CSV table of C-alpha atoms and ligand atoms in Angstrom, one decimal:
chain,number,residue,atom,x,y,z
A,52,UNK,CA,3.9,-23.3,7.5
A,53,UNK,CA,1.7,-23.9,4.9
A,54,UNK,CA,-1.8,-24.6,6.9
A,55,UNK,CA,-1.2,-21.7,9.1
A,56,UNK,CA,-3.8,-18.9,8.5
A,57,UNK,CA,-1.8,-15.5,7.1
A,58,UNK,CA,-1.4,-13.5,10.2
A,59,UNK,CA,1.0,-15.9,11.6
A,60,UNK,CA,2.4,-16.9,8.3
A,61,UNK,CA,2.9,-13.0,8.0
A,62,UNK,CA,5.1,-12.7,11.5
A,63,UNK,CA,7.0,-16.0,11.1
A,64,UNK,CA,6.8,-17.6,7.4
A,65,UNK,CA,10.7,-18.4,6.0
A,66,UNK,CA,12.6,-17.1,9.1
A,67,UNK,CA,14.5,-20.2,10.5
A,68,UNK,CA,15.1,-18.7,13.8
A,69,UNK,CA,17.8,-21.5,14.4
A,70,UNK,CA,19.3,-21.5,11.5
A,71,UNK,CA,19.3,-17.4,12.0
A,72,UNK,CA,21.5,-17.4,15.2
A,73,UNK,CA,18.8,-17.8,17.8
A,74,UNK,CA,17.2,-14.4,16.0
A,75,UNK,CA,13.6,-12.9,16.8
A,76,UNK,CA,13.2,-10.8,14.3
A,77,UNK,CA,14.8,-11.3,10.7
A,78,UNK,CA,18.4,-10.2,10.6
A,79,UNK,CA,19.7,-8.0,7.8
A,80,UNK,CA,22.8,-9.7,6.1
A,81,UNK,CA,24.1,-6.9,4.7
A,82,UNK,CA,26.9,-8.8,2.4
A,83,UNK,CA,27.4,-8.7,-0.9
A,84,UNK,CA,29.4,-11.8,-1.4
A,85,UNK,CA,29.2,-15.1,0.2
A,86,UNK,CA,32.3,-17.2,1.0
A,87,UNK,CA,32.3,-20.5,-1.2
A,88,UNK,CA,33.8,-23.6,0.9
A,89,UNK,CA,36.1,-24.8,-2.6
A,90,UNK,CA,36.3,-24.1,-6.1
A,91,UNK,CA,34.3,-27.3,-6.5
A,92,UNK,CA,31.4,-25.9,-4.2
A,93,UNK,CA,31.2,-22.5,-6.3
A,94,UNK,CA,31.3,-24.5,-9.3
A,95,UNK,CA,28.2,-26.5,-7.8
A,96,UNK,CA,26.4,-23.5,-7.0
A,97,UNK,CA,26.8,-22.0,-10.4
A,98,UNK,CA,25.7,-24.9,-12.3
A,99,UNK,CA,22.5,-25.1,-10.2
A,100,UNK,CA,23.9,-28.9,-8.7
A,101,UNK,CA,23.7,-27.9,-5.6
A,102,UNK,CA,21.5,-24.4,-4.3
A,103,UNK,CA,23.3,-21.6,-2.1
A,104,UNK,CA,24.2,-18.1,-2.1
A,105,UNK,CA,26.6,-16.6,-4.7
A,106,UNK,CA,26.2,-12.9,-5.0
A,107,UNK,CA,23.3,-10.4,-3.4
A,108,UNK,CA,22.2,-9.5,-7.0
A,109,UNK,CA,21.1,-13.1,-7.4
A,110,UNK,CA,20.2,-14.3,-3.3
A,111,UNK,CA,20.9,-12.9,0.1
A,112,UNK,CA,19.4,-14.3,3.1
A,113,UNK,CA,17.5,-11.5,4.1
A,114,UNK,CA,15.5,-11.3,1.0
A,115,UNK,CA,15.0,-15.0,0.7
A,116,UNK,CA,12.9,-14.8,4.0
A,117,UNK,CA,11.0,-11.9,2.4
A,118,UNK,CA,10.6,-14.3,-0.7
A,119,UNK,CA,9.8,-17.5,1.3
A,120,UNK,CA,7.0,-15.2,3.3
A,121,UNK,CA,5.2,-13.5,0.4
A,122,UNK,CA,5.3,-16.7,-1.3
A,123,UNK,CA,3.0,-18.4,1.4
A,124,UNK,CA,0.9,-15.2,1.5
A,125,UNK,CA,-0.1,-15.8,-1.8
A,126,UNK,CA,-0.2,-18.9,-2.3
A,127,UNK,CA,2.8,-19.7,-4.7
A,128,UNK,CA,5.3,-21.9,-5.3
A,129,UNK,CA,8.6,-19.3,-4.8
A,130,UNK,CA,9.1,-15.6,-5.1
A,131,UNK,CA,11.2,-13.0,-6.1
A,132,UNK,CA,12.0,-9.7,-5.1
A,133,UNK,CA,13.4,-6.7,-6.6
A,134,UNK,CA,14.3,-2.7,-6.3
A,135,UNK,CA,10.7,-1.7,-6.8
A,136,UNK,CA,7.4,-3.1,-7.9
A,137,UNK,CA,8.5,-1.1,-11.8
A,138,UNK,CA,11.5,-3.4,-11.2
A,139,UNK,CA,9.4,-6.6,-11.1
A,140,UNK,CA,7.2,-5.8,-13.5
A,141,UNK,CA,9.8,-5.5,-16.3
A,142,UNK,CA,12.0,-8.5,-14.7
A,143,UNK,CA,8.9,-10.7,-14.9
A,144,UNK,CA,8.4,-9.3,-18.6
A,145,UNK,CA,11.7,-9.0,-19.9
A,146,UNK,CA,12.2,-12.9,-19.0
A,147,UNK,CA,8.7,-14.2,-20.8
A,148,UNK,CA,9.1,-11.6,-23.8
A,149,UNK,CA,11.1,-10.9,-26.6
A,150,UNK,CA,11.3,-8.5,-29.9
A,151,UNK,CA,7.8,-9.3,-31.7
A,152,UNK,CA,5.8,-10.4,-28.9
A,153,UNK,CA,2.5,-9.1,-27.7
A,154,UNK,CA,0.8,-8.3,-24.4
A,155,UNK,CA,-3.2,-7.7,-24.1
A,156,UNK,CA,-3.2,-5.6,-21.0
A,157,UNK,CA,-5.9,-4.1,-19.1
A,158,UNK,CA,-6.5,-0.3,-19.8
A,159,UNK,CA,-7.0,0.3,-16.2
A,160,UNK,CA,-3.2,0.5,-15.0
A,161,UNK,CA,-1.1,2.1,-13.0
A,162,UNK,CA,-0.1,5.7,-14.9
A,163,UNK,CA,3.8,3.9,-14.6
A,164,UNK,CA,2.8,0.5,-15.9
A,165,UNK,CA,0.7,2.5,-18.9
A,166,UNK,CA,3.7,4.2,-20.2
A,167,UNK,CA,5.9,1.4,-20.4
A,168,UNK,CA,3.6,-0.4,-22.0
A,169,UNK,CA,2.3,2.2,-24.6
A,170,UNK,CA,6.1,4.0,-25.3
A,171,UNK,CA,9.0,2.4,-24.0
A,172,UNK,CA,8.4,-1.5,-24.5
A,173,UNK,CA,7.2,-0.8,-28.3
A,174,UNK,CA,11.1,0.5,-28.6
A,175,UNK,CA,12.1,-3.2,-27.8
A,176,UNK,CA,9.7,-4.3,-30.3
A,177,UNK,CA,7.1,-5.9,-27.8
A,178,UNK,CA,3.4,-4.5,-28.5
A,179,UNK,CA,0.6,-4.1,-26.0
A,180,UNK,CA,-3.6,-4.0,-26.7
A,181,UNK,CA,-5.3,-2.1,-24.2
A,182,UNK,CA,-8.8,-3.4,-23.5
A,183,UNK,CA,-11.4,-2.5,-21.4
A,184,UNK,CA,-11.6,-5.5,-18.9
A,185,UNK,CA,-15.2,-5.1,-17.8
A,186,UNK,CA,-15.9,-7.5,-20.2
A,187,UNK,CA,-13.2,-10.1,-20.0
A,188,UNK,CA,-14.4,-11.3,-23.6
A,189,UNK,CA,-12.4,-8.8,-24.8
A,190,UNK,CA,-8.8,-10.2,-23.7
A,191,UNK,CA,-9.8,-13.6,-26.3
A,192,UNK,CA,-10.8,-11.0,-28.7
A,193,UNK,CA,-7.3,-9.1,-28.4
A,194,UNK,CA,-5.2,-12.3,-28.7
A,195,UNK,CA,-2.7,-12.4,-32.0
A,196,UNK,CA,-1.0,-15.5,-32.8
A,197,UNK,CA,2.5,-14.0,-30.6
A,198,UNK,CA,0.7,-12.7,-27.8
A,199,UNK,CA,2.5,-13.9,-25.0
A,200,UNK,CA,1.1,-12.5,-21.9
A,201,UNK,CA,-2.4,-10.8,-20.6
A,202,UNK,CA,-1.6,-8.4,-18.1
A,203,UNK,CA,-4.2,-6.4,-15.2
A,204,UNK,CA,-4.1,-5.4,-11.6
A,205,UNK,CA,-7.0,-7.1,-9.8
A,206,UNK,CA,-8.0,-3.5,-8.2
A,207,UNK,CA,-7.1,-0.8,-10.7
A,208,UNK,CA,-5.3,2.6,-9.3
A,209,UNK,CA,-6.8,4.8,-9.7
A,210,UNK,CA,-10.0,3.7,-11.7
A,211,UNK,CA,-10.8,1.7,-8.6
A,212,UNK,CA,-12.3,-1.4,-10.6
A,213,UNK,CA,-12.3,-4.6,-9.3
A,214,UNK,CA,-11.8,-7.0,-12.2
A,215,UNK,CA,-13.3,-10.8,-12.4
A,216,UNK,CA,-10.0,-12.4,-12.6
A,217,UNK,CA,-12.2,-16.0,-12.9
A,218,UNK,CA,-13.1,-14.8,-15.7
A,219,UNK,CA,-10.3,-13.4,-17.6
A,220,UNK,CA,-7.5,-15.9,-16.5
A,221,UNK,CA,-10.4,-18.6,-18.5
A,222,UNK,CA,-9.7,-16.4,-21.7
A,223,UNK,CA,-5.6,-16.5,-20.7
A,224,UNK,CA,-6.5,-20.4,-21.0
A,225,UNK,CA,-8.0,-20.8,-23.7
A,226,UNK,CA,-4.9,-18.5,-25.1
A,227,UNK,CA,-2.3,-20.8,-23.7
A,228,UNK,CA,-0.5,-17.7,-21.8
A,229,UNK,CA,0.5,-16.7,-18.4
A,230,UNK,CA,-2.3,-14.9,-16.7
A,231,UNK,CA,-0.2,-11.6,-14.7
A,232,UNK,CA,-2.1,-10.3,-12.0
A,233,UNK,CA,-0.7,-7.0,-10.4
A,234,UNK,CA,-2.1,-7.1,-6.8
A,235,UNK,CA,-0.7,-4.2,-5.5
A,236,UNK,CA,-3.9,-2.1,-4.2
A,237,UNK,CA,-5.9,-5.6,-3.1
A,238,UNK,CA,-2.8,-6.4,-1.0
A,239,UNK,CA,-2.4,-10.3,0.0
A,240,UNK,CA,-4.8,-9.8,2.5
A,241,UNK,CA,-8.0,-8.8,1.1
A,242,UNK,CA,-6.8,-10.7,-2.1
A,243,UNK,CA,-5.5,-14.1,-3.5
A,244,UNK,CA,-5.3,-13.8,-7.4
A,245,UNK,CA,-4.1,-17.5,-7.6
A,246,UNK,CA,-7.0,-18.7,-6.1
A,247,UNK,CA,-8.9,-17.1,-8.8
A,248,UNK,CA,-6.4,-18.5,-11.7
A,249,UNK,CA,-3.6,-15.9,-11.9
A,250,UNK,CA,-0.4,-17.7,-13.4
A,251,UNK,CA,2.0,-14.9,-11.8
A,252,UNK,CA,1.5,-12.3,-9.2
A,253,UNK,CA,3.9,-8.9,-8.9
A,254,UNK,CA,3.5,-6.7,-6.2
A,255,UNK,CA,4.8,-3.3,-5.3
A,256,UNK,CA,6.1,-3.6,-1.8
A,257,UNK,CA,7.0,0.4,-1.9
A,258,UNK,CA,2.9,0.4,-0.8
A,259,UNK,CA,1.0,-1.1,1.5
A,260,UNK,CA,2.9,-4.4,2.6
A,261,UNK,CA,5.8,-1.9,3.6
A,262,UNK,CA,3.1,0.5,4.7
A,263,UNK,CA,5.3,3.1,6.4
A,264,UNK,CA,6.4,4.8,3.0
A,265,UNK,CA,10.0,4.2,4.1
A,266,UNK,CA,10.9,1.8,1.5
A,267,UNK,CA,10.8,1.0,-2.2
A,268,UNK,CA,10.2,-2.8,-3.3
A,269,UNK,CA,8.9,-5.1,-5.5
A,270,UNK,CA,7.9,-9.2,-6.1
A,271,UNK,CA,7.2,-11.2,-8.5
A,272,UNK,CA,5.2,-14.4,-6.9
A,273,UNK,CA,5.0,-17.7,-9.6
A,274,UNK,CA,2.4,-19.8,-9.0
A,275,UNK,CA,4.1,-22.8,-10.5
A,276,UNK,CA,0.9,-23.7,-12.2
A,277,UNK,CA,1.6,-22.4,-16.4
A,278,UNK,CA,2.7,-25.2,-19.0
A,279,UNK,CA,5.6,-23.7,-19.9
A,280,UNK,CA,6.3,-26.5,-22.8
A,281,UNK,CA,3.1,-25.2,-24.6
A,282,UNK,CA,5.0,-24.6,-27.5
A,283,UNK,CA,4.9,-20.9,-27.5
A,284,UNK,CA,7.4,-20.0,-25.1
A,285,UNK,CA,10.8,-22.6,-26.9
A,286,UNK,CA,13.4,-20.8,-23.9
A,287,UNK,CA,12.1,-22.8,-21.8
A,288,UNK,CA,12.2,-25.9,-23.1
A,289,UNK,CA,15.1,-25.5,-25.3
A,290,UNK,CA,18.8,-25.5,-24.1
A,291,UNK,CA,18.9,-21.8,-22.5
A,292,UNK,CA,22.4,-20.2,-24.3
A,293,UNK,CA,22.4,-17.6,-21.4
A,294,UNK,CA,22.6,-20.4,-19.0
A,295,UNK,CA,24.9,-22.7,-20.5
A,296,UNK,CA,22.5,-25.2,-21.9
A,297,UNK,CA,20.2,-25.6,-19.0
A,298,UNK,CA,16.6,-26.9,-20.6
A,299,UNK,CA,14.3,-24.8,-17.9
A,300,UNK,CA,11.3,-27.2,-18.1
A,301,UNK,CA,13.5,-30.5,-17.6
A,302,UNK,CA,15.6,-29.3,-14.9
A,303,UNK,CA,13.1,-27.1,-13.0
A,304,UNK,CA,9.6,-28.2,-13.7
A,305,UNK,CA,6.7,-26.1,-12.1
A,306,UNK,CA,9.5,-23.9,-10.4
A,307,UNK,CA,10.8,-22.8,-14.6
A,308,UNK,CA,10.1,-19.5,-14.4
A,309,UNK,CA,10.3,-18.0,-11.2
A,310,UNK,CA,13.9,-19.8,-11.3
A,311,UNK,CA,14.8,-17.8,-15.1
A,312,UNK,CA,13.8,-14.7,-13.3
A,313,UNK,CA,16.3,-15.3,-10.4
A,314,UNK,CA,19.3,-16.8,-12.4
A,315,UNK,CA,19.0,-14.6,-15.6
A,316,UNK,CA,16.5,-12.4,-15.3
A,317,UNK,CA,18.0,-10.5,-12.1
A,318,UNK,CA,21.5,-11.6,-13.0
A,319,UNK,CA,20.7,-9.7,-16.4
A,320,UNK,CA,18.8,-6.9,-15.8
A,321,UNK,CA,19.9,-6.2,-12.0
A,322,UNK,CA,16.6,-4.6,-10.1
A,323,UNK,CA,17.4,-6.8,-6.9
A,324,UNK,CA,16.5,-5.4,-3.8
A,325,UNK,CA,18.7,-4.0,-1.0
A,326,UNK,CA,18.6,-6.0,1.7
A,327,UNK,CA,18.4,-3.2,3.9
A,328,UNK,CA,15.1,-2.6,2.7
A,329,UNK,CA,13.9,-6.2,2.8
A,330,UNK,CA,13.9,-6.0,6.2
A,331,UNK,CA,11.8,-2.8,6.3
A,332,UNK,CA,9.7,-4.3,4.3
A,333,UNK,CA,9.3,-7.2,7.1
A,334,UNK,CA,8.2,-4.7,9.7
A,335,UNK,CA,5.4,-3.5,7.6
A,336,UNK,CA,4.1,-7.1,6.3
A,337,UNK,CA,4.1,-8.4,9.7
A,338,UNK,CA,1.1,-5.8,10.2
A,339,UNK,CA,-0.3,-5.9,7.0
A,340,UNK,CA,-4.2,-7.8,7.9
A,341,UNK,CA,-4.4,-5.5,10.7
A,342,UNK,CA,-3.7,-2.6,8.9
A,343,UNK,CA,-5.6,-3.8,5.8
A,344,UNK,CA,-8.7,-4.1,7.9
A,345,UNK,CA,-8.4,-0.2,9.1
A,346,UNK,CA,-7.6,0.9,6.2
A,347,UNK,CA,-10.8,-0.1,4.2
A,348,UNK,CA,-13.1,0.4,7.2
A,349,UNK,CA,-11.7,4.6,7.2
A,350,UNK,CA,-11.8,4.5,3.5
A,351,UNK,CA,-15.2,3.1,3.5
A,352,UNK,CA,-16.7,5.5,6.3
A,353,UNK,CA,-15.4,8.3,4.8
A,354,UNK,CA,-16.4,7.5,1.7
A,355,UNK,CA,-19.7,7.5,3.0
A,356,UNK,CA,-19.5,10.7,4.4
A,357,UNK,CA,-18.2,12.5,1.0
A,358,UNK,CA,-21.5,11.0,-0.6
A,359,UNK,CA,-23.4,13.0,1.9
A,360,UNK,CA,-20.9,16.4,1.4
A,361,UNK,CA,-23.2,18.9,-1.1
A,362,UNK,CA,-19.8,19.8,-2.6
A,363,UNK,CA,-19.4,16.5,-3.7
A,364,UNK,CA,-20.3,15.4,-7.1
A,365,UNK,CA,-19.3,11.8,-7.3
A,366,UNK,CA,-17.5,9.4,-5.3
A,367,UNK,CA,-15.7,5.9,-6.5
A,368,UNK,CA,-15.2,3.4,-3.7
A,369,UNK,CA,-16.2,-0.4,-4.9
A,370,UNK,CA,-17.6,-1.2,-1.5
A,371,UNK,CA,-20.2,1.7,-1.7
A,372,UNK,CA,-23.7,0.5,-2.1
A,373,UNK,CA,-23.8,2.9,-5.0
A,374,UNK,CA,-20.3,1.8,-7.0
A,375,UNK,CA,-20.5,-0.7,-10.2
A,376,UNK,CA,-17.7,-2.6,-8.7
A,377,UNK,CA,-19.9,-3.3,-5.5
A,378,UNK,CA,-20.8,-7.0,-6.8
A,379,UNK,CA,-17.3,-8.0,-8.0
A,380,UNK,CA,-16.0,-6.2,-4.3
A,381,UNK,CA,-18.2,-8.9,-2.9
A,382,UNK,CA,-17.4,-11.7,-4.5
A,383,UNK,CA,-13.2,-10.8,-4.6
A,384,UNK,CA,-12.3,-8.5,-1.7
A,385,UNK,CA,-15.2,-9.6,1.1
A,386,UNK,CA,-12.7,-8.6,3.3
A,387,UNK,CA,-12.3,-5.0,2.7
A,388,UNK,CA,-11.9,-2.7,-0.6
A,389,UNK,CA,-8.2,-1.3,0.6
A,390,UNK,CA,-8.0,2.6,1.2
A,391,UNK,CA,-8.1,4.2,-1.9
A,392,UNK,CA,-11.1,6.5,-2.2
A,393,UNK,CA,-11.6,8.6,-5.7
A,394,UNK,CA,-14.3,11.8,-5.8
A,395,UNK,CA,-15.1,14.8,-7.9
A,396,UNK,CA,-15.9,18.1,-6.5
A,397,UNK,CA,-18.3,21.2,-8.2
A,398,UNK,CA,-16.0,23.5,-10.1
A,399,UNK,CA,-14.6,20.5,-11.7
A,400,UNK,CA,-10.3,20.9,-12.5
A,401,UNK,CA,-9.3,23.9,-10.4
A,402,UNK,CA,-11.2,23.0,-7.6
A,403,UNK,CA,-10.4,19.5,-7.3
A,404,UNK,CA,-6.4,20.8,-7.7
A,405,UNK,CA,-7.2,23.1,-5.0
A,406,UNK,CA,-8.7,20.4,-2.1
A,407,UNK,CA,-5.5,19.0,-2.8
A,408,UNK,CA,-3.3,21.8,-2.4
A,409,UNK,CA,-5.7,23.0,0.8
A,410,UNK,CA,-5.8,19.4,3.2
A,411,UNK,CA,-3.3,19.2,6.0
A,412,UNK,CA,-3.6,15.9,7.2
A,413,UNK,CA,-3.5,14.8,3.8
A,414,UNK,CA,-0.1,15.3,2.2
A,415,UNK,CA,-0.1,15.9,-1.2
A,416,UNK,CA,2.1,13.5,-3.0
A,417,UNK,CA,2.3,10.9,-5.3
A,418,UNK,CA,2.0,7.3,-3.2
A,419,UNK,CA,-0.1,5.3,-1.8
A,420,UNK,CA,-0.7,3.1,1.1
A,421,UNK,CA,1.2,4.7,3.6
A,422,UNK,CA,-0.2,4.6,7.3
A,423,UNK,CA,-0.5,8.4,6.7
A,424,UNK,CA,-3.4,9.5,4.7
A,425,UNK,CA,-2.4,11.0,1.0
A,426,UNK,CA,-4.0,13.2,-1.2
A,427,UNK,CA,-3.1,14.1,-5.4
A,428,UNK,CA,-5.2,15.6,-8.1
A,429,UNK,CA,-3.7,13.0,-11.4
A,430,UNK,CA,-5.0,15.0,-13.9
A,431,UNK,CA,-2.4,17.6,-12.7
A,432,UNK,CA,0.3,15.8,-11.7
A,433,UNK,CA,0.6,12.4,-11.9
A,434,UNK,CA,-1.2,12.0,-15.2
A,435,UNK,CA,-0.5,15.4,-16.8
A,436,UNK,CA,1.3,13.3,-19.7
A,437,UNK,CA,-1.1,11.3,-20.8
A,438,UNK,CA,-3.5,12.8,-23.5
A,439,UNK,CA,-7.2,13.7,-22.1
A,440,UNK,CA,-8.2,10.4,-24.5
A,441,UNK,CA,-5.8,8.5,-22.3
A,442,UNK,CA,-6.4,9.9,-19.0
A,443,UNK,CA,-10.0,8.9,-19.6
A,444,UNK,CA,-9.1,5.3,-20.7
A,445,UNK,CA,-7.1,4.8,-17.4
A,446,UNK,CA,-9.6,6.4,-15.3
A,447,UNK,CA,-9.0,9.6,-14.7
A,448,UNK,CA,-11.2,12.5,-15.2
A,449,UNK,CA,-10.1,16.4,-14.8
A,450,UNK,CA,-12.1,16.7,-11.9
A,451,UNK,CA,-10.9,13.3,-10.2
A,452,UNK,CA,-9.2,13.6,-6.4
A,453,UNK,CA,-7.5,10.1,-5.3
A,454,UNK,CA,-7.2,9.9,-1.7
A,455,UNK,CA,-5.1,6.5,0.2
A,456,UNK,CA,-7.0,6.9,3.6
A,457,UNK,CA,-4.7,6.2,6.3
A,458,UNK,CA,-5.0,5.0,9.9
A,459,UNK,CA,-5.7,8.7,11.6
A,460,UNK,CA,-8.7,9.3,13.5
A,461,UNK,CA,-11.7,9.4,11.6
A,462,UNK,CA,-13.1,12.3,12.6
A,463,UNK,CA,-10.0,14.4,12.6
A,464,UNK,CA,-9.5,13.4,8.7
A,465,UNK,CA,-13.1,14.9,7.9
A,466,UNK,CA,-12.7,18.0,9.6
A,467,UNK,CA,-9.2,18.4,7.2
A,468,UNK,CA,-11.5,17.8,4.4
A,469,UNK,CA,-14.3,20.2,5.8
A,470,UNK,CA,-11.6,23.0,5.8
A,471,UNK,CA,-10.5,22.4,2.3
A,472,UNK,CA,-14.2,22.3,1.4
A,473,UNK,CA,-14.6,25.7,2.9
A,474,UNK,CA,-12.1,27.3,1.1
A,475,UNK,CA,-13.8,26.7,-2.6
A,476,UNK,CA,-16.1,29.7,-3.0
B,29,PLP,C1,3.2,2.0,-7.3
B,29,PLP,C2,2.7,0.9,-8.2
B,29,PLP,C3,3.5,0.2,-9.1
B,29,PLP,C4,5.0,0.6,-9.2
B,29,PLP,O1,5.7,0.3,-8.0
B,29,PLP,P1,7.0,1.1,-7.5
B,29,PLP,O2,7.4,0.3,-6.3
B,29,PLP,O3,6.7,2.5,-7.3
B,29,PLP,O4,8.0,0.9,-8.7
B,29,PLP,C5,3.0,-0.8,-9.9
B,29,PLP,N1,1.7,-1.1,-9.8
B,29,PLP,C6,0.8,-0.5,-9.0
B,29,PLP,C7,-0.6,-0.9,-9.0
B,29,PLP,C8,1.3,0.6,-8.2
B,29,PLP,O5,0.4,1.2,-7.4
């Protein structure tokens, strides 16, 4: 599968359609135990001598396709998935980090992401530093002797940056850590962060690689390319007590963590994903370069159009001519910028909360990448918890309207914005 270009990896990638009874599209095994041939087998399969399922909390056959596929789609070693992309993010954290360690994490995150970050992983005793990653420089600069991790989404939601992960995973290095690249808004196919030096890639499936906003999910994709027996991370290469003994490094090699985050991490912590909604999830990432391409070719066209609108202050879209991001969009997302379009209107807070509260096309709610084109005002809803100083850090200004641009007619999504427009006196 491997030199097969990533539409066709997308529709056939991990299904076995012979070892899947003869099945077209991916079965859903929708069992929670699997039968063990002997008491000798389970004990096999528990001591990692011989691989197989056990229990759908650790593998179910369903989700392993999912796995194998997003795996070759971006370019990793082996994958996990789990309940939500929230769900990976803390698997993949909770298995690298313990009480006293330290993150440096991008300040342009996900509003989710930023809280448990700043308030709930400080109760666990693990500390983040936000830094503006602009200048990469200032990831090195963050680094304490028990930082552990740097974290960043290659396209931040909603600031709309596109980061130079060259550049940054240089400074994760030089700091002996795991580079964590949250690829969510690039998508695999706009986006490859390994090719660029990302150690471990999570994704929230809930978005566009389901795409129909029928499903939450999430992955965590290893890259198999972090020394884990650098000295700074002694679970791995020490005799694991939560895994009677096994020495993660020896037994696993390259395959270490993704393997910890399977066999403890989901065994521990539980955010596995349903296999029900695996195979939603395969629907949507069969389509996901043809939607990908319509997506940013809407968002960029209407994006366009919103420059010329008089009502219009400013608009944030990093393949506009007129964007800060435009040379970084060139050089990482060639492809297309992905559908999320951020503006500011004249009247600033109250009339930006109104264009949302006035489109019909546009629902207003809190997701994005559906097919379906969304519409929210953060500073009122999503956001309304962080403090003005934060909402600016992450982004978001009072007067800031983030649309996901969906696959509807063109024309039929300005006139929805026309009409809001005319209702602001
Ligand atoms: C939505 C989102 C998440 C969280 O994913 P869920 O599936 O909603 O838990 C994480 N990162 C980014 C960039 C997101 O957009």
């Amino acid at each position: 599968m491997s030199d097969q270009k990533f539409a066709t990896n997308a529709l056939h990638a991990g299904h076995d359609v012979a070892s899947n009874g003869g099945t077209r599209a991916v079965p859903i095994y929708q069992s929670t135990a699997y039968v063990f041939n002997n008491s000798d087998h389970a004990a096999n399969l528990f001591s990692l001598a011989e691989f197989g399922n056990i229990y759908t909390r650790i593998n179910n056959p369903t989700n392993d396709i999912l796995e194998q596929r997003l795996a070759a789609l971006e370019g990793g070693i082996a994958s996990v998935v789990c309940s939500s992309g929230t769900g990976a993010i803390n698997t993949a954290l909770l298995v690298l980090l313990k009480a006293g360690d330290h993150i440096v994490a991008s300040n342009s995150l996900y509003g989710g992401t930023y809280n448990l970050f700043s308030v709930t992983l400080p109760r666990l005793g693990i500390t983040t530093t936000f830094v503006d990653p602009s200048d990469p420089s200032n990831f090195g600069k963050a680094v304490q002797n028990n930082t552990r991790v740097f974290f960043v989404e290659s396209l931040g939601n909603p600031k709309l940056d596109v980061l130079d992960l060259k550049a940054i995973s240089k400074e994760a290095k030089a700091a002996e850590v795991p580079f964590i690249v949250d690829n969510t808004v690039a998508s695999p196919a706009l986006l490859n962060p390994i090719e660029h030096g990302a150690n471990i890639v999570i994704h929230s499936l809930t978005k566009y690689i389901n795409g129909n906003g029928t499903a939450l999910g999430g992955a965590i994709i290893d890259a198999g390319t972090f020394n884990w027996a650098n000295g700074k991370f002694p679970e791995f290469t020490e005799p694991s007590p939560g895994y009677h003994g096994l020495i993660y490094h020896d037994a696993l090699g390259p395959a270490a963590f993704i393997a910890k985050v399977r066999i403890e991490g989901l065994r521990d912590h539980g955010a596995c994903l349903s296999p029900f909604n695996a195979f939603q999830i395969i629907q949507g990432l069969e389509t996901l370069e043809v939607r990908m391409k319509k997506h940013s070719e809407n968002a960029l066209a209407l994006a366009q159009w919103l420059e010329s609108r008089e009502e219009v202050t400013w608009v944030n879209y990093p393949g506009l001519t007129s964007s800060k991001y435009k040379k970084l969009a060139d050089e990482y997302l060639p492809e297309g910028q992905s559908s999320i379009v951020t503006f500011g209107v004249k009247g600033g807070f109250e009339s930006s909360k109104k264009i949302a509260d006035e489109t019909k096309i546009f629902s207003l709610l809190a997701n994005i990448g559906d097919t379906k084109s969304l519409i929210i005002h953060p500073a009122s809803t999503t956001h309304q918890q962080l403090t003005e100083e934060e909402q600016e850090s992450t982004g978001v200004t009072q007067d800031l309207i983030r649309l996901s641009v969906g696959l509807e007619n063109l024309e039929d999504l300005k006139a929805d914005l026309e009409a809001a427009f005319a209702k602001l006196d």
